[in-house]
Short mmCIF file of C-alpha atoms and ligand atoms in Angstrom, two decimals:
data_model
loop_
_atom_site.label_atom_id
_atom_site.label_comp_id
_atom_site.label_asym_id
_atom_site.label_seq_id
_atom_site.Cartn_x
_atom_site.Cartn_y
_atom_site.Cartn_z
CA UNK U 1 -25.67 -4.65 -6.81
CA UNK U 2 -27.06 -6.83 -4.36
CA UNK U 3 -27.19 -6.17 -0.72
CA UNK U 4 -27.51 -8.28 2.20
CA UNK U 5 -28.40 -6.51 5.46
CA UNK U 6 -26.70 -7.31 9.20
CA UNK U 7 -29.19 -8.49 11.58
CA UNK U 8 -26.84 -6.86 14.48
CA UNK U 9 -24.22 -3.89 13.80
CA UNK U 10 -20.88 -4.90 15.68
CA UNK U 11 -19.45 -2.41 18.41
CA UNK U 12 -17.57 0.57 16.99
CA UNK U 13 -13.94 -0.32 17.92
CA UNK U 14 -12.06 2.46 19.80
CA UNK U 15 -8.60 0.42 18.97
CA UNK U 16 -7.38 1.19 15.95
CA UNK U 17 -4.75 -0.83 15.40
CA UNK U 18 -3.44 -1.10 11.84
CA UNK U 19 -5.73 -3.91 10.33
CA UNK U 20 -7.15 -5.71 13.27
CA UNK U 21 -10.56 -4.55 13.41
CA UNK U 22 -13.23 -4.50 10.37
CA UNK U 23 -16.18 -3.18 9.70
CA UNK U 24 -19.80 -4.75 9.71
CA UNK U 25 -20.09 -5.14 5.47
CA UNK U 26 -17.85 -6.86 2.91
CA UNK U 27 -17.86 -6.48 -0.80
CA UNK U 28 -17.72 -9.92 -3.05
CA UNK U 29 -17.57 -10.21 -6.33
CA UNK U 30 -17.60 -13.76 -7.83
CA UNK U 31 -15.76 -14.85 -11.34
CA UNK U 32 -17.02 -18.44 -12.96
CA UNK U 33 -18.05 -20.02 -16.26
CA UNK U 34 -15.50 -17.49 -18.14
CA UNK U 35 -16.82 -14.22 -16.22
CA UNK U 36 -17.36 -11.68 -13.77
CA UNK U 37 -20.32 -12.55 -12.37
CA UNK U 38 -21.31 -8.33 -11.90
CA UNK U 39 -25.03 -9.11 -11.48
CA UNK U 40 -24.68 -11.18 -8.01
CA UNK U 41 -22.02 -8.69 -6.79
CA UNK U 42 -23.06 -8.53 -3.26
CA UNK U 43 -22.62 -5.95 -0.32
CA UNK U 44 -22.89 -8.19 2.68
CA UNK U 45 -22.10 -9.11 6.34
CA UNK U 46 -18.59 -9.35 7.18
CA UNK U 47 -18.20 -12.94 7.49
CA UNK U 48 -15.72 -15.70 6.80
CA UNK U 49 -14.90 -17.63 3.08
CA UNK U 50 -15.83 -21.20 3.23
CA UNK U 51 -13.28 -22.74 1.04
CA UNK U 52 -12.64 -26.54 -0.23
CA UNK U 53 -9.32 -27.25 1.26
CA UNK U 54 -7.77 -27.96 -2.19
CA UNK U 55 -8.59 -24.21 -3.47
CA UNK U 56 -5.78 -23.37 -5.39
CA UNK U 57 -4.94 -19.86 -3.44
CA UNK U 58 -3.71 -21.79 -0.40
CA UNK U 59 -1.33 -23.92 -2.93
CA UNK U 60 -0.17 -21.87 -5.11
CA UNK U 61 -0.72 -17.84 -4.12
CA UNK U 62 -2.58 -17.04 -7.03
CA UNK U 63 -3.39 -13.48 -5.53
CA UNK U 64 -3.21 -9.60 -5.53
CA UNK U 65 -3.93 -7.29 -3.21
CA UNK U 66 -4.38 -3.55 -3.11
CA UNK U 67 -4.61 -0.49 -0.21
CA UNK U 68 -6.20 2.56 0.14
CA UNK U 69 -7.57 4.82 2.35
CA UNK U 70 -10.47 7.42 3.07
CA UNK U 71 -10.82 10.03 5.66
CA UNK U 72 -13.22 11.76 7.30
CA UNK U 73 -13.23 15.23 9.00
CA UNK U 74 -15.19 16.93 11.56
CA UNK U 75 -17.47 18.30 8.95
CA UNK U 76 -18.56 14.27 8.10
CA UNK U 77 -16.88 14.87 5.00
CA UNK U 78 -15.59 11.92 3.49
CA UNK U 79 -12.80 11.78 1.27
CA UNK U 80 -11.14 8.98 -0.93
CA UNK U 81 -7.30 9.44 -2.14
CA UNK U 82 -6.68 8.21 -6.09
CA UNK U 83 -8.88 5.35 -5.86
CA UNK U 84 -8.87 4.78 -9.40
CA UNK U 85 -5.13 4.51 -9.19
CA UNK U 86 -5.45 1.59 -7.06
CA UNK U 87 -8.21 0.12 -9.53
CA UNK U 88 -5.83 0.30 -12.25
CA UNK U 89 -2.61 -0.66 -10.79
CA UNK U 90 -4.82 -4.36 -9.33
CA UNK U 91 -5.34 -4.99 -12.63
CA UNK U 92 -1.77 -4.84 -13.53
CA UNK U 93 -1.13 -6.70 -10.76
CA UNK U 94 -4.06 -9.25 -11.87
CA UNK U 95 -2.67 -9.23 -15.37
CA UNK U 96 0.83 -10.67 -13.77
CA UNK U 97 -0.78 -13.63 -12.41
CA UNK U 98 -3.42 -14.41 -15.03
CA UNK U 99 -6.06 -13.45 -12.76
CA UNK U 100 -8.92 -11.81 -15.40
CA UNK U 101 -9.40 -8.27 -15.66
CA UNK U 102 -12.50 -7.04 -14.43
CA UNK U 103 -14.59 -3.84 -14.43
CA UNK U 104 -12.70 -1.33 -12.58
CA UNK U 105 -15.34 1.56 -12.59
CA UNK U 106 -18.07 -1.32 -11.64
CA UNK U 107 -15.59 -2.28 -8.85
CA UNK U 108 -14.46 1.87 -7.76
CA UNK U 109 -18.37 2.67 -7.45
CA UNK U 110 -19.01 -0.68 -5.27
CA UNK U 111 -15.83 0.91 -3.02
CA UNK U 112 -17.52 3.98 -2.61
CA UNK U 113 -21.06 2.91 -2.05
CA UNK U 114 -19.27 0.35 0.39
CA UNK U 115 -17.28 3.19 2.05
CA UNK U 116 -20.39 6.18 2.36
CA UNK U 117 -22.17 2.88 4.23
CA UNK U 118 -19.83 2.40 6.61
CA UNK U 119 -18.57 6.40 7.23
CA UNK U 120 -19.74 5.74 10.72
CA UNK U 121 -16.43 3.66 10.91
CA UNK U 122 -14.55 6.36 9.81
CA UNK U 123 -12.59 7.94 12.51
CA UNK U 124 -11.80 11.38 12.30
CA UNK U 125 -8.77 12.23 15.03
CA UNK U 126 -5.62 13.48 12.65
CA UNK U 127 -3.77 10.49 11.79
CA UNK U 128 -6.54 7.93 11.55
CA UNK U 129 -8.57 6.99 8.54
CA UNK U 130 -10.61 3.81 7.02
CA UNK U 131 -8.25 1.34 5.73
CA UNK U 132 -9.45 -0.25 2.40
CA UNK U 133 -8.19 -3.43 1.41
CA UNK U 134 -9.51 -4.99 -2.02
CA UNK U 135 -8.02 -8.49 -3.14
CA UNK U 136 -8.50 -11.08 -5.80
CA UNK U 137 -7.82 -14.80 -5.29
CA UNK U 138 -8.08 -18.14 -7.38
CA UNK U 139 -10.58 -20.39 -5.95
CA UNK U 140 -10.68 -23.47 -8.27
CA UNK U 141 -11.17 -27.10 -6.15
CA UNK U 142 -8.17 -28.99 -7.47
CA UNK U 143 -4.22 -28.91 -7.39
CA UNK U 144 -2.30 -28.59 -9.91
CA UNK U 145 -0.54 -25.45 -11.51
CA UNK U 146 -2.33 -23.31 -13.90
CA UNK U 147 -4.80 -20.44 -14.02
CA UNK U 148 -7.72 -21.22 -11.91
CA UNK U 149 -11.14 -21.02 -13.75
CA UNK U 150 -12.99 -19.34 -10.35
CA UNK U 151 -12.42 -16.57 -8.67
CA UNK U 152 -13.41 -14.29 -5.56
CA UNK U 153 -12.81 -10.46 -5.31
CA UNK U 154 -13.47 -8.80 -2.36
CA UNK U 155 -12.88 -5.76 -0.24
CA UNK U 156 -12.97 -5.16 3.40
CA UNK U 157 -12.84 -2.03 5.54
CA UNK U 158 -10.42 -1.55 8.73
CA UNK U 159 -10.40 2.05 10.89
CA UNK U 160 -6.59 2.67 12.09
CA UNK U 161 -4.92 4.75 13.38
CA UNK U 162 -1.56 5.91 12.74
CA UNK U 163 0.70 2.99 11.32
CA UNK U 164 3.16 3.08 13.32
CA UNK U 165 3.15 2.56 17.20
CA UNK U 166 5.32 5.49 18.21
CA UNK U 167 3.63 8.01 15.41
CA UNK U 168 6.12 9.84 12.91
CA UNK U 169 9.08 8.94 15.04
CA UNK U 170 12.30 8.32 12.90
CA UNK U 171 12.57 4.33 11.99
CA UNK U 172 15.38 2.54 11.56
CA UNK U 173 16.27 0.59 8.66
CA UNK U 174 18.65 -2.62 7.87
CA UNK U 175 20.34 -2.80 4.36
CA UNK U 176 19.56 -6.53 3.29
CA UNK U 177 22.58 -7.97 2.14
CA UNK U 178 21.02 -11.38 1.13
CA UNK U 179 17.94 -11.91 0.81
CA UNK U 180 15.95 -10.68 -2.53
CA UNK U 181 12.41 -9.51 -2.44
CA UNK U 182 12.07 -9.21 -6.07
CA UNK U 183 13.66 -9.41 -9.31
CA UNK U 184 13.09 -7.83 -12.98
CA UNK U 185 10.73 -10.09 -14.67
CA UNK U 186 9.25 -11.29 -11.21
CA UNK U 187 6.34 -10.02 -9.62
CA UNK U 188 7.65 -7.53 -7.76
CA UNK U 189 6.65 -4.77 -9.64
CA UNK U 190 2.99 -5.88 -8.73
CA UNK U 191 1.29 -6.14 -5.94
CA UNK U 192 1.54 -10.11 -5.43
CA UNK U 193 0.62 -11.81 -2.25
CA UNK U 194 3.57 -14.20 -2.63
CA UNK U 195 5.95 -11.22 -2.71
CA UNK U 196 5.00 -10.35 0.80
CA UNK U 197 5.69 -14.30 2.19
CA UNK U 198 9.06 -14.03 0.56
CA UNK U 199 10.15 -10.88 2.52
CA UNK U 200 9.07 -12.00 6.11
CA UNK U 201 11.83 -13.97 6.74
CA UNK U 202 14.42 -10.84 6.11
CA UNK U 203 12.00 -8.67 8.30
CA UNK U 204 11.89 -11.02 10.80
CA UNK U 205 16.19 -11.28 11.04
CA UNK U 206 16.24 -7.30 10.81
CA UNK U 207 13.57 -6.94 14.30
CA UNK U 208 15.91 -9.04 15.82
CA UNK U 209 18.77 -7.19 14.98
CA UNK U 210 16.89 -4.06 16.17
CA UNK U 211 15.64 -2.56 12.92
CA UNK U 212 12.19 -1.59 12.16
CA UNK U 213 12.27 -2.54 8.37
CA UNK U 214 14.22 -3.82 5.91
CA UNK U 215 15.91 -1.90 2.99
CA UNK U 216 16.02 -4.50 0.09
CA UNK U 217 19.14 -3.78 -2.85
CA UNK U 218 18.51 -5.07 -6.20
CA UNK U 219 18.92 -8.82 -7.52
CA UNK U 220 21.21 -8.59 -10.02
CA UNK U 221 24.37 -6.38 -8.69
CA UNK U 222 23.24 -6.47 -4.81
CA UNK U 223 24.46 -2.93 -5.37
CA UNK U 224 20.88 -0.19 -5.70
CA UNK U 225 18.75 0.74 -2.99
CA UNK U 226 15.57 -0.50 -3.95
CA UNK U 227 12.31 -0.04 -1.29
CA UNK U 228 11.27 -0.45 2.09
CA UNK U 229 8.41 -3.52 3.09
CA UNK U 230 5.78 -1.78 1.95
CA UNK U 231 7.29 1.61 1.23
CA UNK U 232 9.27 3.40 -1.71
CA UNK U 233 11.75 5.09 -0.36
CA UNK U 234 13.46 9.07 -1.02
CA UNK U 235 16.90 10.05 -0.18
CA UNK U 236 17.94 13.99 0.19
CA UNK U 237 21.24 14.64 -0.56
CA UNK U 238 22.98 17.94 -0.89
CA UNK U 239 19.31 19.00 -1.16
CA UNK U 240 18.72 16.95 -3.73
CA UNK U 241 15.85 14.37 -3.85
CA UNK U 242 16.13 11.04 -5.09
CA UNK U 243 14.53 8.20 -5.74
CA UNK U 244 14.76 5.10 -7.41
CA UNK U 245 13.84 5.02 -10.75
CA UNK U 246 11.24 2.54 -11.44
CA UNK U 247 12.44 -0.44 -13.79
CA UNK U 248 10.46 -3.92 -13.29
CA UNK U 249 11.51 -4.45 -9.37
CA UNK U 250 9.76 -2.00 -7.21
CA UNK U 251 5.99 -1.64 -6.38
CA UNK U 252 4.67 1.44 -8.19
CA UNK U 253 3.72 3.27 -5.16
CA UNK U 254 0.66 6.05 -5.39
CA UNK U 255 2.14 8.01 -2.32
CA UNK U 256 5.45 7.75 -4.44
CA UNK U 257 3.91 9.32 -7.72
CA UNK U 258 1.99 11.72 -5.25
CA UNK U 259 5.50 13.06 -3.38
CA UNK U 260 7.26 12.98 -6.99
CA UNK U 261 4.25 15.21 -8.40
CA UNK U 262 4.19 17.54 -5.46
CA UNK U 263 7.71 18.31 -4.91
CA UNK U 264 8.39 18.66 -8.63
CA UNK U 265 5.43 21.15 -8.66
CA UNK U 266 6.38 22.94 -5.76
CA UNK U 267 10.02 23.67 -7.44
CA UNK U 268 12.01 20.92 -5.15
CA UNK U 269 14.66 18.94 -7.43
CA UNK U 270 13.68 15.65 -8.16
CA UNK U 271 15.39 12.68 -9.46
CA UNK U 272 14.44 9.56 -10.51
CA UNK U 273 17.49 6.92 -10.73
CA UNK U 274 20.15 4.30 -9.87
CA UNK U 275 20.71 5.02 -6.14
CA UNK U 276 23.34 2.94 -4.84
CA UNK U 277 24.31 2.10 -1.59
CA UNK U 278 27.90 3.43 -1.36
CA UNK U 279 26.63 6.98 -2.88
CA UNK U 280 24.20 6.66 0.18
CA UNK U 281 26.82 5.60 2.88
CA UNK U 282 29.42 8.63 1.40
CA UNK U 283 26.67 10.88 1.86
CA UNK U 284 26.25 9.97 5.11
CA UNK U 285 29.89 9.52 6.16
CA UNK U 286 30.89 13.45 4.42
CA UNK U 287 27.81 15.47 5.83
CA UNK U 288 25.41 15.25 2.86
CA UNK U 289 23.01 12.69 3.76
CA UNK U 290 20.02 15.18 4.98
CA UNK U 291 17.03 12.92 4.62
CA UNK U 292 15.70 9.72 3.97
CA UNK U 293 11.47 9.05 3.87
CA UNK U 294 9.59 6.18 2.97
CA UNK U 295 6.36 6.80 1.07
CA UNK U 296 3.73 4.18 0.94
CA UNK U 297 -0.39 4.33 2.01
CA UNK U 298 -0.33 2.90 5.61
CA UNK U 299 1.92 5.17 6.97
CA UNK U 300 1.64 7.89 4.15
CA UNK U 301 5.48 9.43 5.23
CA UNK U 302 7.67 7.98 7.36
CA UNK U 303 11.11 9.54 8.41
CA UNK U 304 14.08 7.52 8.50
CA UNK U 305 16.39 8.07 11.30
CA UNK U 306 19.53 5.50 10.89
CA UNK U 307 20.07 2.54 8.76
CA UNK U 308 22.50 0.19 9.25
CA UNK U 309 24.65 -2.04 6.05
CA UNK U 310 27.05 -4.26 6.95
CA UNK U 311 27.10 -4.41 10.46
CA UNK U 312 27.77 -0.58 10.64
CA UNK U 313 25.18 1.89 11.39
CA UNK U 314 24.78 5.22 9.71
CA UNK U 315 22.80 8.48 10.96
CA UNK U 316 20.33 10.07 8.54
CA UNK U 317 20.82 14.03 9.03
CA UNK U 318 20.56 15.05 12.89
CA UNK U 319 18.62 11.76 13.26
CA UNK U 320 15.47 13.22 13.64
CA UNK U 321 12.50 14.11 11.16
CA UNK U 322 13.69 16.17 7.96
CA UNK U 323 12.05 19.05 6.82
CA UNK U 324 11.15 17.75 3.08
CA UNK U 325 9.94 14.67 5.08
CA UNK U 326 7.58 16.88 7.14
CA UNK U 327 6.84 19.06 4.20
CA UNK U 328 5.81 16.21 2.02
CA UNK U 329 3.53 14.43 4.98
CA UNK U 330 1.76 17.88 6.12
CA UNK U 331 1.01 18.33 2.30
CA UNK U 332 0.06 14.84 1.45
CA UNK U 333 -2.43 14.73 4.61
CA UNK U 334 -3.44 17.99 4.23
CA UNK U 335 -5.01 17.27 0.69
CA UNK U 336 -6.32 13.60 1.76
CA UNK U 337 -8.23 14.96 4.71
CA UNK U 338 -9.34 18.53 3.12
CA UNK U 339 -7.23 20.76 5.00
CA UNK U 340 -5.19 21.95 2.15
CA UNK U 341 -6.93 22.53 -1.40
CA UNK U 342 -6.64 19.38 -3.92
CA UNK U 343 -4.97 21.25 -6.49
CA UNK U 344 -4.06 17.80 -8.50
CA UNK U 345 -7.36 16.47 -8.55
CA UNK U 346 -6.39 13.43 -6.39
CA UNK U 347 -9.48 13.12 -4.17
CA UNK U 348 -12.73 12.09 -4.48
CA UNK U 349 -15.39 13.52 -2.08
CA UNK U 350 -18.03 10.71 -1.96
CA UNK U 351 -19.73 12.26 1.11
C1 PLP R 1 1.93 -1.03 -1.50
C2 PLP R 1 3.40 -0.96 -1.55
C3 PLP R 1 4.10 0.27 -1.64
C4 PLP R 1 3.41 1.60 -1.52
O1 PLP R 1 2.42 1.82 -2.47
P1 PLP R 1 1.32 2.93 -2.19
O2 PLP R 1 0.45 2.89 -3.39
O3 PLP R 1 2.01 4.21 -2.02
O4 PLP R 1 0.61 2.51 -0.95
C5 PLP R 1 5.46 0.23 -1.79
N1 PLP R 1 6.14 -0.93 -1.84
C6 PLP R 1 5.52 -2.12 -1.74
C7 PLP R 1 6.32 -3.36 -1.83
C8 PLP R 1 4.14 -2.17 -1.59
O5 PLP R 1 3.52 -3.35 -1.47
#
């Protein structure tokens, strides 16, 4: 792998806001004349794309992303959570939008070497970690609509903090009644950059209303709870957990797999189903409703304390933070920062 050196290291940000500061190196990898183009795979300063302003990404959206995160504790230790997950699931996500598969070990080891050079980016305060962010685009100079023939893949590192502004305080969330962020046999089982622009408008009309996020219902019956922006989401009832099964319309979430693993190994019930919204609002209205989480990488648990469908809002529990909620986040941090042994074999220690 090729490396291109800074001539001047950037100030260490003390603001960690969630993706608004990056680090001083980038990762590129290049795809043209029919392949990954491994050998000038480049570590290099953090710099801008120059791109033609016919390249077909800004057209047409041929694009994935993924997220990740690694932590460091006041040992210097640095940990990354499932990163091979993420590998696999972007080329899934690549294979949805013909974008060509590539070398995911060759692109998990240029993560790592990419993460142990930045570690002194890595905050260590409990909450805050090193944001990864790897993402394939089309690049080809022309219009039209088809596969491009060129390719960048790159990844770029952001310290945050926690995601949210007000830490693990209950959000509130606004059943979408309308608008559709995905559909089976659409790409919102993947992790598609054009999935994201057609959910901002919803978001957008929830904020105003009040809400925090938006709790999408599925395409075809308007009926099943579905996921959060960029969360899966849990319901306790009756002490129950549930989640929606997954079946061609909801992102594949690691922290989702993660919680499902850990509480069915820890002896919690666990289902994975139909959830529909009128089980969830009779749970609510009769007593039973305890919990509700979302699980997703940026803000690794986050406790749901009302949501509102159809111009009525419901409490979740006592409105504060449940205790499988809590349960789930202190175990979930615990193993991604080293507190709490990795009994799964989910991290990797790369420093
Ligand atoms: C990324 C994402 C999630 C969460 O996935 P994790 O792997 O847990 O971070 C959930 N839903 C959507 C729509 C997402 O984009």
């Amino acid at each position: 792998m090729k490396f291109i050196k800074c001539k001047e290291l950037k100030d260490k940000k003390t603001d960690l806001a969630f993706g608004k500061n990056f680090t001083d190196y980038m990762f590129v990898l290049e795809y043209h004349n029919g392949a990954w183009d491994y050998e000038n795979a480049c570590i290099k300063p953090y710099e801008p794309f120059s791109l033609d302003p016919s390249t077909s990404v800004f057209h047409y959206g041929q694009a994935v992303f993924e997220g990740l995160k690694a932590y460091k504790n006041d040992k210097g230790e640095v940990r990354i959570f499932r990163p091979m997950d993420n590998m696999n699931r972007m080329i899934d996500s690549c294979e949805r939008v013909c974008i060509p598969p590539f070398d995911t070990k060759f692109v998990h080891d240029a993560l790592v070497e990419l993460v142990k050079l930045e570690k002194d980016w890595i905050p260590t305060a409990p909450g805050t970690s090193l944001y990864i962010r790897p993402f394939a685009m089309g690049v080809d100079k022309a219009l039209g609509v088809h596969a491009a023939k060129n390719y960048i893949l790159s990844i770029i590192l952001s310290p945050v903090g926690a995601y949210y502004t007000h830490g693990l305080a209950p959000v509130s969330l606004c059943v979408e009644e309308h608008y559709k962020r995905a559909c089976i046999g659409g790409t919102g089982h993947h992790k598609v950059a054009g999935n994201y622009a057609a959910s901002i408008l919803a978001a957008d009309l929830a904020e105003k209303k009040g809400y925090d996020q938006v709790l999408w219902l599925d395409a075809q019956e308007n009926k099943y709870m579905e996921e959060v922006g960029s969360m899966n989401i849990f319901f306790v009832i009756d002490g129950v957990v549930i989640t929606p099964m997954l079946a061609g319309s909801i992102l594949p979430g690691i922290t989702r797999r993660s919680t499902i693993e850990l509480l069915k190994a820890r002896g919690y019930k666990i289902e994975e189903r139909r959830v529909s919204v009128a089980e969830v609002v009779a749970a609510a209205d009769n007593g039973t409703l305890n919990e509700i989480f979302g699980t997703g990488t940026a803000a690794v648990v986050s406790p749901v304390g009302t949501f509102g469908y159809l111009g009525k809002d419901y409490q979740v529990g006592d409105g504060g933070m449940g205790k499988i909620t809590k349960y789930v986040y202190d175990e979930l941090t615990g193993i991604q920062t080293g507190i709490k042994p990795d009994e799964f074999g989910w991290v990797e220690k790369v420093i």
